[in-house]
């Protein structure tokens, strides 16, 4: 197994409205392997989403470092972080975050367009990936004409179309029923797992824990445990 993402002594503090300091993350030391699904679990408010924001280069930690595929991203400038995310990170969200005025294929093409790919080529690649994810003939439809599960497949395609090194998923099944959630996780596992990619899922949904290779449990801004659930794929 390759350690592709590593944090060292991460702390995250925020200034509250009354001027006091909120210690949201404390001494986070974490190693995440590529080619595996790592789930971060724990109660609401424990710091999961804050940690995910740091791991994906959205948020700069107050203290500590984040190293991804040998690159320390902790001290990049804001502009460098934007470039890093655009080229290396794919995002999936609970609410899908699809643009309603764009077709499914156009939504999928957004990361390619952001990286300078010509519109026609980006759309061609988007349609091809949607076909692979079981949405043949749906690329021209607008999100509101798709079911929740279909919209989440579009979100998976958008997250993967530019071949990111890191895929971060924030509650990807929370808006779906049990059957649809299992289907989406199966598709995600098949489509996203790659020896050169890190897959991180933040979730409350214990119905999908069996898809994890590693479960990181958090509480009160700290990591309580890191448990291997499956053998290396």
mmCIF file with all atom_site columns, C-alpha atoms in Angstrom:
data_model
loop_
_atom_site.group_PDB
_atom_site.id
_atom_site.type_symbol
_atom_site.label_atom_id
_atom_site.label_alt_id
_atom_site.label_comp_id
_atom_site.label_asym_id
_atom_site.label_entity_id
_atom_site.label_seq_id
_atom_site.pdbx_PDB_ins_code
_atom_site.Cartn_x
_atom_site.Cartn_y
_atom_site.Cartn_z
_atom_site.occupancy
_atom_site.B_iso_or_equiv
_atom_site.pdbx_formal_charge
_atom_site.auth_seq_id
_atom_site.auth_comp_id
_atom_site.auth_asym_id
_atom_site.auth_atom_id
_atom_site.pdbx_PDB_model_num
ATOM 1   C CA . UNK A 1 1   ? 0.000   0.000  0.000   1.00 0.00 ? 1   UNK A CA 1
ATOM 2   C CA . UNK A 1 2   ? 1.142   3.539  -0.790  1.00 0.00 ? 2   UNK A CA 1
ATOM 3   C CA . UNK A 1 3   ? 0.668   6.343  1.714   1.00 0.00 ? 3   UNK A CA 1
ATOM 4   C CA . UNK A 1 4   ? -0.612  9.041  -0.617  1.00 0.00 ? 4   UNK A CA 1
ATOM 5   C CA . UNK A 1 5   ? -1.886  11.592 1.895   1.00 0.00 ? 5   UNK A CA 1
ATOM 6   C CA . UNK A 1 6   ? -0.397  12.326 5.289   1.00 0.00 ? 6   UNK A CA 1
ATOM 7   C CA . UNK A 1 7   ? -1.155  14.935 7.925   1.00 0.00 ? 7   UNK A CA 1
ATOM 8   C CA . UNK A 1 8   ? 1.197   15.860 10.740  1.00 0.00 ? 8   UNK A CA 1
ATOM 9   C CA . UNK A 1 9   ? -0.043  17.501 13.948  1.00 0.00 ? 9   UNK A CA 1
ATOM 10  C CA . UNK A 1 10  ? -2.922  19.389 12.318  1.00 0.00 ? 10  UNK A CA 1
ATOM 11  C CA . UNK A 1 11  ? -4.716  21.933 14.495  1.00 0.00 ? 11  UNK A CA 1
ATOM 12  C CA . UNK A 1 12  ? -7.556  24.158 13.325  1.00 0.00 ? 12  UNK A CA 1
ATOM 13  C CA . UNK A 1 13  ? -8.712  27.131 15.366  1.00 0.00 ? 13  UNK A CA 1
ATOM 14  C CA . UNK A 1 14  ? -11.481 29.613 14.591  1.00 0.00 ? 14  UNK A CA 1
ATOM 15  C CA . UNK A 1 15  ? -12.301 32.957 16.190  1.00 0.00 ? 15  UNK A CA 1
ATOM 16  C CA . UNK A 1 16  ? -15.835 32.947 17.610  1.00 0.00 ? 16  UNK A CA 1
ATOM 17  C CA . UNK A 1 17  ? -18.197 35.885 17.653  1.00 0.00 ? 17  UNK A CA 1
ATOM 18  C CA . UNK A 1 18  ? -17.359 36.757 21.272  1.00 0.00 ? 18  UNK A CA 1
ATOM 19  C CA . UNK A 1 19  ? -13.630 36.821 20.550  1.00 0.00 ? 19  UNK A CA 1
ATOM 20  C CA . UNK A 1 20  ? -12.786 33.451 22.082  1.00 0.00 ? 20  UNK A CA 1
ATOM 21  C CA . UNK A 1 21  ? -10.843 30.761 20.239  1.00 0.00 ? 21  UNK A CA 1
ATOM 22  C CA . UNK A 1 22  ? -12.625 27.604 19.116  1.00 0.00 ? 22  UNK A CA 1
ATOM 23  C CA . UNK A 1 23  ? -10.332 24.570 18.855  1.00 0.00 ? 23  UNK A CA 1
ATOM 24  C CA . UNK A 1 24  ? -12.073 22.597 16.098  1.00 0.00 ? 24  UNK A CA 1
ATOM 25  C CA . UNK A 1 25  ? -9.262  20.136 15.267  1.00 0.00 ? 25  UNK A CA 1
ATOM 26  C CA . UNK A 1 26  ? -6.505  19.062 17.604  1.00 0.00 ? 26  UNK A CA 1
ATOM 27  C CA . UNK A 1 27  ? -3.310  17.168 16.757  1.00 0.00 ? 27  UNK A CA 1
ATOM 28  C CA . UNK A 1 28  ? -4.624  15.280 13.726  1.00 0.00 ? 28  UNK A CA 1
ATOM 29  C CA . UNK A 1 29  ? -2.097  12.712 12.519  1.00 0.00 ? 29  UNK A CA 1
ATOM 30  C CA . UNK A 1 30  ? -3.421  10.645 9.664   1.00 0.00 ? 30  UNK A CA 1
ATOM 31  C CA . UNK A 1 31  ? -2.109  8.450  6.864   1.00 0.00 ? 31  UNK A CA 1
ATOM 32  C CA . UNK A 1 32  ? -4.398  7.646  3.933   1.00 0.00 ? 32  UNK A CA 1
ATOM 33  C CA . UNK A 1 33  ? -3.554  5.068  1.291   1.00 0.00 ? 33  UNK A CA 1
ATOM 34  C CA . UNK A 1 34  ? -4.329  5.257  -2.401  1.00 0.00 ? 34  UNK A CA 1
ATOM 35  C CA . UNK A 1 35  ? -6.465  2.590  -4.038  1.00 0.00 ? 35  UNK A CA 1
ATOM 36  C CA . UNK A 1 36  ? -8.708  2.345  -0.988  1.00 0.00 ? 36  UNK A CA 1
ATOM 37  C CA . UNK A 1 37  ? -11.855 3.979  0.374   1.00 0.00 ? 37  UNK A CA 1
ATOM 38  C CA . UNK A 1 38  ? -11.229 5.777  3.651   1.00 0.00 ? 38  UNK A CA 1
ATOM 39  C CA . UNK A 1 39  ? -14.345 6.814  5.569   1.00 0.00 ? 39  UNK A CA 1
ATOM 40  C CA . UNK A 1 40  ? -14.257 9.522  8.228   1.00 0.00 ? 40  UNK A CA 1
ATOM 41  C CA . UNK A 1 41  ? -17.088 9.070  10.706  1.00 0.00 ? 41  UNK A CA 1
ATOM 42  C CA . UNK A 1 42  ? -18.267 10.599 13.957  1.00 0.00 ? 42  UNK A CA 1
ATOM 43  C CA . UNK A 1 43  ? -21.026 12.754 15.463  1.00 0.00 ? 43  UNK A CA 1
ATOM 44  C CA . UNK A 1 44  ? -22.095 16.102 14.036  1.00 0.00 ? 44  UNK A CA 1
ATOM 45  C CA . UNK A 1 45  ? -19.746 18.880 15.054  1.00 0.00 ? 45  UNK A CA 1
ATOM 46  C CA . UNK A 1 46  ? -16.755 16.627 15.655  1.00 0.00 ? 46  UNK A CA 1
ATOM 47  C CA . UNK A 1 47  ? -14.667 18.262 12.897  1.00 0.00 ? 47  UNK A CA 1
ATOM 48  C CA . UNK A 1 48  ? -15.147 15.855 9.971   1.00 0.00 ? 48  UNK A CA 1
ATOM 49  C CA . UNK A 1 49  ? -16.035 18.459 7.354   1.00 0.00 ? 49  UNK A CA 1
ATOM 50  C CA . UNK A 1 50  ? -13.323 20.829 8.591   1.00 0.00 ? 50  UNK A CA 1
ATOM 51  C CA . UNK A 1 51  ? -10.783 18.052 8.209   1.00 0.00 ? 51  UNK A CA 1
ATOM 52  C CA . UNK A 1 52  ? -12.106 17.248 4.736   1.00 0.00 ? 52  UNK A CA 1
ATOM 53  C CA . UNK A 1 53  ? -11.699 20.906 3.766   1.00 0.00 ? 53  UNK A CA 1
ATOM 54  C CA . UNK A 1 54  ? -8.064  20.821 4.876   1.00 0.00 ? 54  UNK A CA 1
ATOM 55  C CA . UNK A 1 55  ? -7.330  17.543 3.090   1.00 0.00 ? 55  UNK A CA 1
ATOM 56  C CA . UNK A 1 56  ? -8.743  18.906 -0.173  1.00 0.00 ? 56  UNK A CA 1
ATOM 57  C CA . UNK A 1 57  ? -6.842  22.191 -0.015  1.00 0.00 ? 57  UNK A CA 1
ATOM 58  C CA . UNK A 1 58  ? -9.851  24.432 0.666   1.00 0.00 ? 58  UNK A CA 1
ATOM 59  C CA . UNK A 1 59  ? -8.785  25.401 4.176   1.00 0.00 ? 59  UNK A CA 1
ATOM 60  C CA . UNK A 1 60  ? -5.297  26.134 5.509   1.00 0.00 ? 60  UNK A CA 1
ATOM 61  C CA . UNK A 1 61  ? -4.664  24.572 8.927   1.00 0.00 ? 61  UNK A CA 1
ATOM 62  C CA . UNK A 1 62  ? -3.724  26.791 11.850  1.00 0.00 ? 62  UNK A CA 1
ATOM 63  C CA . UNK A 1 63  ? -0.808  24.492 12.597  1.00 0.00 ? 63  UNK A CA 1
ATOM 64  C CA . UNK A 1 64  ? 0.674   21.344 11.065  1.00 0.00 ? 64  UNK A CA 1
ATOM 65  C CA . UNK A 1 65  ? 1.174   20.088 7.525   1.00 0.00 ? 65  UNK A CA 1
ATOM 66  C CA . UNK A 1 66  ? -0.640  18.163 4.799   1.00 0.00 ? 66  UNK A CA 1
ATOM 67  C CA . UNK A 1 67  ? 1.399   16.198 2.266   1.00 0.00 ? 67  UNK A CA 1
ATOM 68  C CA . UNK A 1 68  ? -0.350  14.774 -0.808  1.00 0.00 ? 68  UNK A CA 1
ATOM 69  C CA . UNK A 1 69  ? 1.559   12.507 -3.198  1.00 0.00 ? 69  UNK A CA 1
ATOM 70  C CA . UNK A 1 70  ? 4.798   14.022 -1.924  1.00 0.00 ? 70  UNK A CA 1
ATOM 71  C CA . UNK A 1 71  ? 3.649   17.660 -2.161  1.00 0.00 ? 71  UNK A CA 1
ATOM 72  C CA . UNK A 1 72  ? 3.180   19.766 0.959   1.00 0.00 ? 72  UNK A CA 1
ATOM 73  C CA . UNK A 1 73  ? 0.057   21.848 0.271   1.00 0.00 ? 73  UNK A CA 1
ATOM 74  C CA . UNK A 1 74  ? -0.096  23.500 3.682   1.00 0.00 ? 74  UNK A CA 1
ATOM 75  C CA . UNK A 1 75  ? 1.775   26.628 2.675   1.00 0.00 ? 75  UNK A CA 1
ATOM 76  C CA . UNK A 1 76  ? 0.554   27.163 -0.874  1.00 0.00 ? 76  UNK A CA 1
ATOM 77  C CA . UNK A 1 77  ? -0.768  30.607 -1.741  1.00 0.00 ? 77  UNK A CA 1
ATOM 78  C CA . UNK A 1 78  ? -4.488  30.994 -2.359  1.00 0.00 ? 78  UNK A CA 1
ATOM 79  C CA . UNK A 1 79  ? -3.889  31.049 -6.111  1.00 0.00 ? 79  UNK A CA 1
ATOM 80  C CA . UNK A 1 80  ? -1.722  27.939 -5.946  1.00 0.00 ? 80  UNK A CA 1
ATOM 81  C CA . UNK A 1 81  ? -4.416  26.154 -3.956  1.00 0.00 ? 81  UNK A CA 1
ATOM 82  C CA . UNK A 1 82  ? -7.047  27.013 -6.563  1.00 0.00 ? 82  UNK A CA 1
ATOM 83  C CA . UNK A 1 83  ? -4.826  25.525 -9.268  1.00 0.00 ? 83  UNK A CA 1
ATOM 84  C CA . UNK A 1 84  ? -4.097  22.473 -7.125  1.00 0.00 ? 84  UNK A CA 1
ATOM 85  C CA . UNK A 1 85  ? -7.800  21.795 -6.509  1.00 0.00 ? 85  UNK A CA 1
ATOM 86  C CA . UNK A 1 86  ? -8.753  22.362 -10.142 1.00 0.00 ? 86  UNK A CA 1
ATOM 87  C CA . UNK A 1 87  ? -6.160  19.864 -11.348 1.00 0.00 ? 87  UNK A CA 1
ATOM 88  C CA . UNK A 1 88  ? -6.134  17.273 -8.580  1.00 0.00 ? 88  UNK A CA 1
ATOM 89  C CA . UNK A 1 89  ? -9.380  17.189 -6.566  1.00 0.00 ? 89  UNK A CA 1
ATOM 90  C CA . UNK A 1 90  ? -12.834 15.873 -7.381  1.00 0.00 ? 90  UNK A CA 1
ATOM 91  C CA . UNK A 1 91  ? -15.759 16.802 -5.121  1.00 0.00 ? 91  UNK A CA 1
ATOM 92  C CA . UNK A 1 92  ? -19.034 15.030 -4.363  1.00 0.00 ? 92  UNK A CA 1
ATOM 93  C CA . UNK A 1 93  ? -21.682 16.554 -2.117  1.00 0.00 ? 93  UNK A CA 1
ATOM 94  C CA . UNK A 1 94  ? -24.858 15.465 -0.327  1.00 0.00 ? 94  UNK A CA 1
ATOM 95  C CA . UNK A 1 95  ? -26.952 17.989 -2.277  1.00 0.00 ? 95  UNK A CA 1
ATOM 96  C CA . UNK A 1 96  ? -25.311 17.118 -5.639  1.00 0.00 ? 96  UNK A CA 1
ATOM 97  C CA . UNK A 1 97  ? -24.609 20.844 -6.358  1.00 0.00 ? 97  UNK A CA 1
ATOM 98  C CA . UNK A 1 98  ? -25.580 20.496 -10.003 1.00 0.00 ? 98  UNK A CA 1
ATOM 99  C CA . UNK A 1 99  ? -26.280 23.638 -12.022 1.00 0.00 ? 99  UNK A CA 1
ATOM 100 C CA . UNK A 1 100 ? -29.952 23.414 -12.924 1.00 0.00 ? 100 UNK A CA 1
ATOM 101 C CA . UNK A 1 101 ? -29.673 25.464 -16.125 1.00 0.00 ? 101 UNK A CA 1
ATOM 102 C CA . UNK A 1 102 ? -27.047 23.124 -17.584 1.00 0.00 ? 102 UNK A CA 1
ATOM 103 C CA . UNK A 1 103 ? -27.633 19.653 -18.977 1.00 0.00 ? 103 UNK A CA 1
ATOM 104 C CA . UNK A 1 104 ? -26.198 16.617 -17.208 1.00 0.00 ? 104 UNK A CA 1
ATOM 105 C CA . UNK A 1 105 ? -23.334 16.419 -19.716 1.00 0.00 ? 105 UNK A CA 1
ATOM 106 C CA . UNK A 1 106 ? -22.580 20.126 -19.373 1.00 0.00 ? 106 UNK A CA 1
ATOM 107 C CA . UNK A 1 107 ? -22.440 19.749 -15.595 1.00 0.00 ? 107 UNK A CA 1
ATOM 108 C CA . UNK A 1 108 ? -19.996 16.878 -15.969 1.00 0.00 ? 108 UNK A CA 1
ATOM 109 C CA . UNK A 1 109 ? -17.848 18.864 -18.391 1.00 0.00 ? 109 UNK A CA 1
ATOM 110 C CA . UNK A 1 110 ? -17.253 21.745 -15.970 1.00 0.00 ? 110 UNK A CA 1
ATOM 111 C CA . UNK A 1 111 ? -13.920 20.479 -14.523 1.00 0.00 ? 111 UNK A CA 1
ATOM 112 C CA . UNK A 1 112 ? -12.578 19.851 -18.021 1.00 0.00 ? 112 UNK A CA 1
ATOM 113 C CA . UNK A 1 113 ? -13.573 23.339 -19.172 1.00 0.00 ? 113 UNK A CA 1
ATOM 114 C CA . UNK A 1 114 ? -11.935 24.800 -16.060 1.00 0.00 ? 114 UNK A CA 1
ATOM 115 C CA . UNK A 1 115 ? -8.715  23.040 -17.043 1.00 0.00 ? 115 UNK A CA 1
ATOM 116 C CA . UNK A 1 116 ? -8.749  24.486 -20.563 1.00 0.00 ? 116 UNK A CA 1
ATOM 117 C CA . UNK A 1 117 ? -10.276 21.620 -22.547 1.00 0.00 ? 117 UNK A CA 1
ATOM 118 C CA . UNK A 1 118 ? -12.243 22.758 -25.609 1.00 0.00 ? 118 UNK A CA 1
ATOM 119 C CA . UNK A 1 119 ? -16.037 22.673 -25.177 1.00 0.00 ? 119 UNK A CA 1
ATOM 120 C CA . UNK A 1 120 ? -16.755 20.017 -27.835 1.00 0.00 ? 120 UNK A CA 1
ATOM 121 C CA . UNK A 1 121 ? -14.046 17.698 -26.509 1.00 0.00 ? 121 UNK A CA 1
ATOM 122 C CA . UNK A 1 122 ? -15.154 18.228 -22.915 1.00 0.00 ? 122 UNK A CA 1
ATOM 123 C CA . UNK A 1 123 ? -18.755 17.422 -23.822 1.00 0.00 ? 123 UNK A CA 1
ATOM 124 C CA . UNK A 1 124 ? -17.676 14.305 -25.724 1.00 0.00 ? 124 UNK A CA 1
ATOM 125 C CA . UNK A 1 125 ? -15.763 13.027 -22.688 1.00 0.00 ? 125 UNK A CA 1
ATOM 126 C CA . UNK A 1 126 ? -18.681 13.888 -20.407 1.00 0.00 ? 126 UNK A CA 1
ATOM 127 C CA . UNK A 1 127 ? -21.173 11.898 -22.499 1.00 0.00 ? 127 UNK A CA 1
ATOM 128 C CA . UNK A 1 128 ? -18.792 8.926  -22.623 1.00 0.00 ? 128 UNK A CA 1
ATOM 129 C CA . UNK A 1 129 ? -18.390 8.869  -18.846 1.00 0.00 ? 129 UNK A CA 1
ATOM 130 C CA . UNK A 1 130 ? -22.128 9.193  -18.260 1.00 0.00 ? 130 UNK A CA 1
ATOM 131 C CA . UNK A 1 131 ? -22.631 6.185  -20.523 1.00 0.00 ? 131 UNK A CA 1
ATOM 132 C CA . UNK A 1 132 ? -20.126 4.211  -18.422 1.00 0.00 ? 132 UNK A CA 1
ATOM 133 C CA . UNK A 1 133 ? -22.069 5.096  -15.279 1.00 0.00 ? 133 UNK A CA 1
ATOM 134 C CA . UNK A 1 134 ? -25.360 3.798  -16.658 1.00 0.00 ? 134 UNK A CA 1
ATOM 135 C CA . UNK A 1 135 ? -26.843 7.079  -17.864 1.00 0.00 ? 135 UNK A CA 1
ATOM 136 C CA . UNK A 1 136 ? -26.992 6.356  -21.575 1.00 0.00 ? 136 UNK A CA 1
ATOM 137 C CA . UNK A 1 137 ? -29.289 8.832  -23.279 1.00 0.00 ? 137 UNK A CA 1
ATOM 138 C CA . UNK A 1 138 ? -29.522 11.047 -20.188 1.00 0.00 ? 138 UNK A CA 1
ATOM 139 C CA . UNK A 1 139 ? -26.664 13.457 -20.932 1.00 0.00 ? 139 UNK A CA 1
ATOM 140 C CA . UNK A 1 140 ? -28.927 16.020 -22.574 1.00 0.00 ? 140 UNK A CA 1
ATOM 141 C CA . UNK A 1 141 ? -31.454 16.106 -19.728 1.00 0.00 ? 141 UNK A CA 1
ATOM 142 C CA . UNK A 1 142 ? -31.524 18.824 -17.094 1.00 0.00 ? 142 UNK A CA 1
ATOM 143 C CA . UNK A 1 143 ? -30.986 17.795 -13.438 1.00 0.00 ? 143 UNK A CA 1
ATOM 144 C CA . UNK A 1 144 ? -34.614 18.332 -12.405 1.00 0.00 ? 144 UNK A CA 1
ATOM 145 C CA . UNK A 1 145 ? -35.648 15.714 -14.972 1.00 0.00 ? 145 UNK A CA 1
ATOM 146 C CA . UNK A 1 146 ? -33.447 13.103 -13.283 1.00 0.00 ? 146 UNK A CA 1
ATOM 147 C CA . UNK A 1 147 ? -34.063 11.031 -10.155 1.00 0.00 ? 147 UNK A CA 1
ATOM 148 C CA . UNK A 1 148 ? -31.977 11.564 -7.031  1.00 0.00 ? 148 UNK A CA 1
ATOM 149 C CA . UNK A 1 149 ? -29.853 8.509  -7.804  1.00 0.00 ? 149 UNK A CA 1
ATOM 150 C CA . UNK A 1 150 ? -29.333 9.673  -11.383 1.00 0.00 ? 150 UNK A CA 1
ATOM 151 C CA . UNK A 1 151 ? -28.307 13.121 -10.195 1.00 0.00 ? 151 UNK A CA 1
ATOM 152 C CA . UNK A 1 152 ? -25.773 11.557 -7.865  1.00 0.00 ? 152 UNK A CA 1
ATOM 153 C CA . UNK A 1 153 ? -24.356 9.557  -10.786 1.00 0.00 ? 153 UNK A CA 1
ATOM 154 C CA . UNK A 1 154 ? -23.958 12.836 -12.663 1.00 0.00 ? 154 UNK A CA 1
ATOM 155 C CA . UNK A 1 155 ? -22.148 14.183 -9.597  1.00 0.00 ? 155 UNK A CA 1
ATOM 156 C CA . UNK A 1 156 ? -19.842 11.141 -9.600  1.00 0.00 ? 156 UNK A CA 1
ATOM 157 C CA . UNK A 1 157 ? -19.086 11.692 -13.279 1.00 0.00 ? 157 UNK A CA 1
ATOM 158 C CA . UNK A 1 158 ? -18.333 15.371 -12.697 1.00 0.00 ? 158 UNK A CA 1
ATOM 159 C CA . UNK A 1 159 ? -16.003 14.474 -9.813  1.00 0.00 ? 159 UNK A CA 1
ATOM 160 C CA . UNK A 1 160 ? -14.081 11.922 -11.878 1.00 0.00 ? 160 UNK A CA 1
ATOM 161 C CA . UNK A 1 161 ? -14.050 13.335 -15.416 1.00 0.00 ? 161 UNK A CA 1
ATOM 162 C CA . UNK A 1 162 ? -10.711 15.145 -15.015 1.00 0.00 ? 162 UNK A CA 1
ATOM 163 C CA . UNK A 1 163 ? -9.007  12.094 -13.454 1.00 0.00 ? 163 UNK A CA 1
ATOM 164 C CA . UNK A 1 164 ? -8.331  13.642 -10.029 1.00 0.00 ? 164 UNK A CA 1
ATOM 165 C CA . UNK A 1 165 ? -5.743  12.280 -7.630  1.00 0.00 ? 165 UNK A CA 1
ATOM 166 C CA . UNK A 1 166 ? -8.085  12.943 -4.704  1.00 0.00 ? 166 UNK A CA 1
ATOM 167 C CA . UNK A 1 167 ? -11.808 12.292 -4.546  1.00 0.00 ? 167 UNK A CA 1
ATOM 168 C CA . UNK A 1 168 ? -13.570 13.773 -1.518  1.00 0.00 ? 168 UNK A CA 1
ATOM 169 C CA . UNK A 1 169 ? -17.196 12.878 -0.825  1.00 0.00 ? 169 UNK A CA 1
ATOM 170 C CA . UNK A 1 170 ? -19.221 14.713 1.815   1.00 0.00 ? 170 UNK A CA 1
ATOM 171 C CA . UNK A 1 171 ? -22.262 12.608 2.833   1.00 0.00 ? 171 UNK A CA 1
ATOM 172 C CA . UNK A 1 172 ? -22.739 11.210 -0.703  1.00 0.00 ? 172 UNK A CA 1
ATOM 173 C CA . UNK A 1 173 ? -25.674 8.942  0.249   1.00 0.00 ? 173 UNK A CA 1
ATOM 174 C CA . UNK A 1 174 ? -27.465 11.065 2.854   1.00 0.00 ? 174 UNK A CA 1
ATOM 175 C CA . UNK A 1 175 ? -30.131 12.266 0.408   1.00 0.00 ? 175 UNK A CA 1
ATOM 176 C CA . UNK A 1 176 ? -30.820 8.763  -0.950  1.00 0.00 ? 176 UNK A CA 1
ATOM 177 C CA . UNK A 1 177 ? -32.858 5.827  0.285   1.00 0.00 ? 177 UNK A CA 1
ATOM 178 C CA . UNK A 1 178 ? -31.046 2.662  1.344   1.00 0.00 ? 178 UNK A CA 1
ATOM 179 C CA . UNK A 1 179 ? -31.213 0.889  -2.021  1.00 0.00 ? 179 UNK A CA 1
ATOM 180 C CA . UNK A 1 180 ? -30.113 3.938  -3.998  1.00 0.00 ? 180 UNK A CA 1
ATOM 181 C CA . UNK A 1 181 ? -27.293 4.560  -1.526  1.00 0.00 ? 181 UNK A CA 1
ATOM 182 C CA . UNK A 1 182 ? -25.978 1.023  -1.962  1.00 0.00 ? 182 UNK A CA 1
ATOM 183 C CA . UNK A 1 183 ? -26.150 1.384  -5.745  1.00 0.00 ? 183 UNK A CA 1
ATOM 184 C CA . UNK A 1 184 ? -24.286 4.699  -5.693  1.00 0.00 ? 184 UNK A CA 1
ATOM 185 C CA . UNK A 1 185 ? -21.557 3.345  -3.422  1.00 0.00 ? 185 UNK A CA 1
ATOM 186 C CA . UNK A 1 186 ? -21.168 0.328  -5.689  1.00 0.00 ? 186 UNK A CA 1
ATOM 187 C CA . UNK A 1 187 ? -20.776 2.605  -8.705  1.00 0.00 ? 187 UNK A CA 1
ATOM 188 C CA . UNK A 1 188 ? -18.410 4.875  -6.806  1.00 0.00 ? 188 UNK A CA 1
ATOM 189 C CA . UNK A 1 189 ? -16.278 1.940  -5.707  1.00 0.00 ? 189 UNK A CA 1
ATOM 190 C CA . UNK A 1 190 ? -16.043 0.541  -9.216  1.00 0.00 ? 190 UNK A CA 1
ATOM 191 C CA . UNK A 1 191 ? -15.441 3.876  -10.934 1.00 0.00 ? 191 UNK A CA 1
ATOM 192 C CA . UNK A 1 192 ? -13.226 5.675  -8.437  1.00 0.00 ? 192 UNK A CA 1
ATOM 193 C CA . UNK A 1 193 ? -10.874 3.096  -6.972  1.00 0.00 ? 193 UNK A CA 1
ATOM 194 C CA . UNK A 1 194 ? -7.463  3.443  -8.573  1.00 0.00 ? 194 UNK A CA 1
ATOM 195 C CA . UNK A 1 195 ? -3.960  2.759  -7.313  1.00 0.00 ? 195 UNK A CA 1
ATOM 196 C CA . UNK A 1 196 ? -3.098  6.405  -8.003  1.00 0.00 ? 196 UNK A CA 1
ATOM 197 C CA . UNK A 1 197 ? -6.166  7.953  -6.352  1.00 0.00 ? 197 UNK A CA 1
ATOM 198 C CA . UNK A 1 198 ? -7.176  8.731  -2.783  1.00 0.00 ? 198 UNK A CA 1
ATOM 199 C CA . UNK A 1 199 ? -10.899 8.302  -2.025  1.00 0.00 ? 199 UNK A CA 1
ATOM 200 C CA . UNK A 1 200 ? -12.185 9.930  1.179   1.00 0.00 ? 200 UNK A CA 1
ATOM 201 C CA . UNK A 1 201 ? -15.824 9.698  2.281   1.00 0.00 ? 201 UNK A CA 1
ATOM 202 C CA . UNK A 1 202 ? -17.256 11.663 5.203   1.00 0.00 ? 202 UNK A CA 1
ATOM 203 C CA . UNK A 1 203 ? -20.492 10.001 6.288   1.00 0.00 ? 203 UNK A CA 1
ATOM 204 C CA . UNK A 1 204 ? -23.015 9.386  9.054   1.00 0.00 ? 204 UNK A CA 1
ATOM 205 C CA . UNK A 1 205 ? -24.555 6.560  7.028   1.00 0.00 ? 205 UNK A CA 1
ATOM 206 C CA . UNK A 1 206 ? -23.632 3.291  8.750   1.00 0.00 ? 206 UNK A CA 1
ATOM 207 C CA . UNK A 1 207 ? -25.454 1.426  5.956   1.00 0.00 ? 207 UNK A CA 1
ATOM 208 C CA . UNK A 1 208 ? -22.415 2.008  3.707   1.00 0.00 ? 208 UNK A CA 1
ATOM 209 C CA . UNK A 1 209 ? -19.626 1.301  6.195   1.00 0.00 ? 209 UNK A CA 1
ATOM 210 C CA . UNK A 1 210 ? -19.012 -2.101 4.595   1.00 0.00 ? 210 UNK A CA 1
ATOM 211 C CA . UNK A 1 211 ? -17.700 -0.347 1.463   1.00 0.00 ? 211 UNK A CA 1
ATOM 212 C CA . UNK A 1 212 ? -14.815 1.129  3.476   1.00 0.00 ? 212 UNK A CA 1
ATOM 213 C CA . UNK A 1 213 ? -11.314 -0.281 3.546   1.00 0.00 ? 213 UNK A CA 1
ATOM 214 C CA . UNK A 1 214 ? -10.437 1.993  6.472   1.00 0.00 ? 214 UNK A CA 1
ATOM 215 C CA . UNK A 1 215 ? -12.688 3.804  8.957   1.00 0.00 ? 215 UNK A CA 1
ATOM 216 C CA . UNK A 1 216 ? -11.352 6.827  10.832  1.00 0.00 ? 216 UNK A CA 1
ATOM 217 C CA . UNK A 1 217 ? -13.508 7.675  13.848  1.00 0.00 ? 217 UNK A CA 1
ATOM 218 C CA . UNK A 1 218 ? -13.493 11.235 15.180  1.00 0.00 ? 218 UNK A CA 1
ATOM 219 C CA . UNK A 1 219 ? -14.872 12.881 18.295  1.00 0.00 ? 219 UNK A CA 1
ATOM 220 C CA . UNK A 1 220 ? -14.466 16.401 19.655  1.00 0.00 ? 220 UNK A CA 1
ATOM 221 C CA . UNK A 1 221 ? -11.880 17.407 17.066  1.00 0.00 ? 221 UNK A CA 1
ATOM 222 C CA . UNK A 1 222 ? -9.628  14.402 17.574  1.00 0.00 ? 222 UNK A CA 1
ATOM 223 C CA . UNK A 1 223 ? -9.099  11.038 15.913  1.00 0.00 ? 223 UNK A CA 1
ATOM 224 C CA . UNK A 1 224 ? -10.205 8.285  18.269  1.00 0.00 ? 224 UNK A CA 1
ATOM 225 C CA . UNK A 1 225 ? -9.286  5.298  16.101  1.00 0.00 ? 225 UNK A CA 1
ATOM 226 C CA . UNK A 1 226 ? -8.235  4.148  12.652  1.00 0.00 ? 226 UNK A CA 1
ATOM 227 C CA . UNK A 1 227 ? -9.566  0.688  11.823  1.00 0.00 ? 227 UNK A CA 1
ATOM 228 C CA . UNK A 1 228 ? -8.794  -1.491 8.809   1.00 0.00 ? 228 UNK A CA 1
ATOM 229 C CA . UNK A 1 229 ? -12.042 -3.009 7.562   1.00 0.00 ? 229 UNK A CA 1
ATOM 230 C CA . UNK A 1 230 ? -10.999 -4.851 4.406   1.00 0.00 ? 230 UNK A CA 1
ATOM 231 C CA . UNK A 1 231 ? -7.885  -6.289 2.895   1.00 0.00 ? 231 UNK A CA 1
ATOM 232 C CA . UNK A 1 232 ? -6.121  -4.333 0.184   1.00 0.00 ? 232 UNK A CA 1
ATOM 233 C CA . UNK A 1 233 ? -8.224  -4.489 -3.023  1.00 0.00 ? 233 UNK A CA 1
#
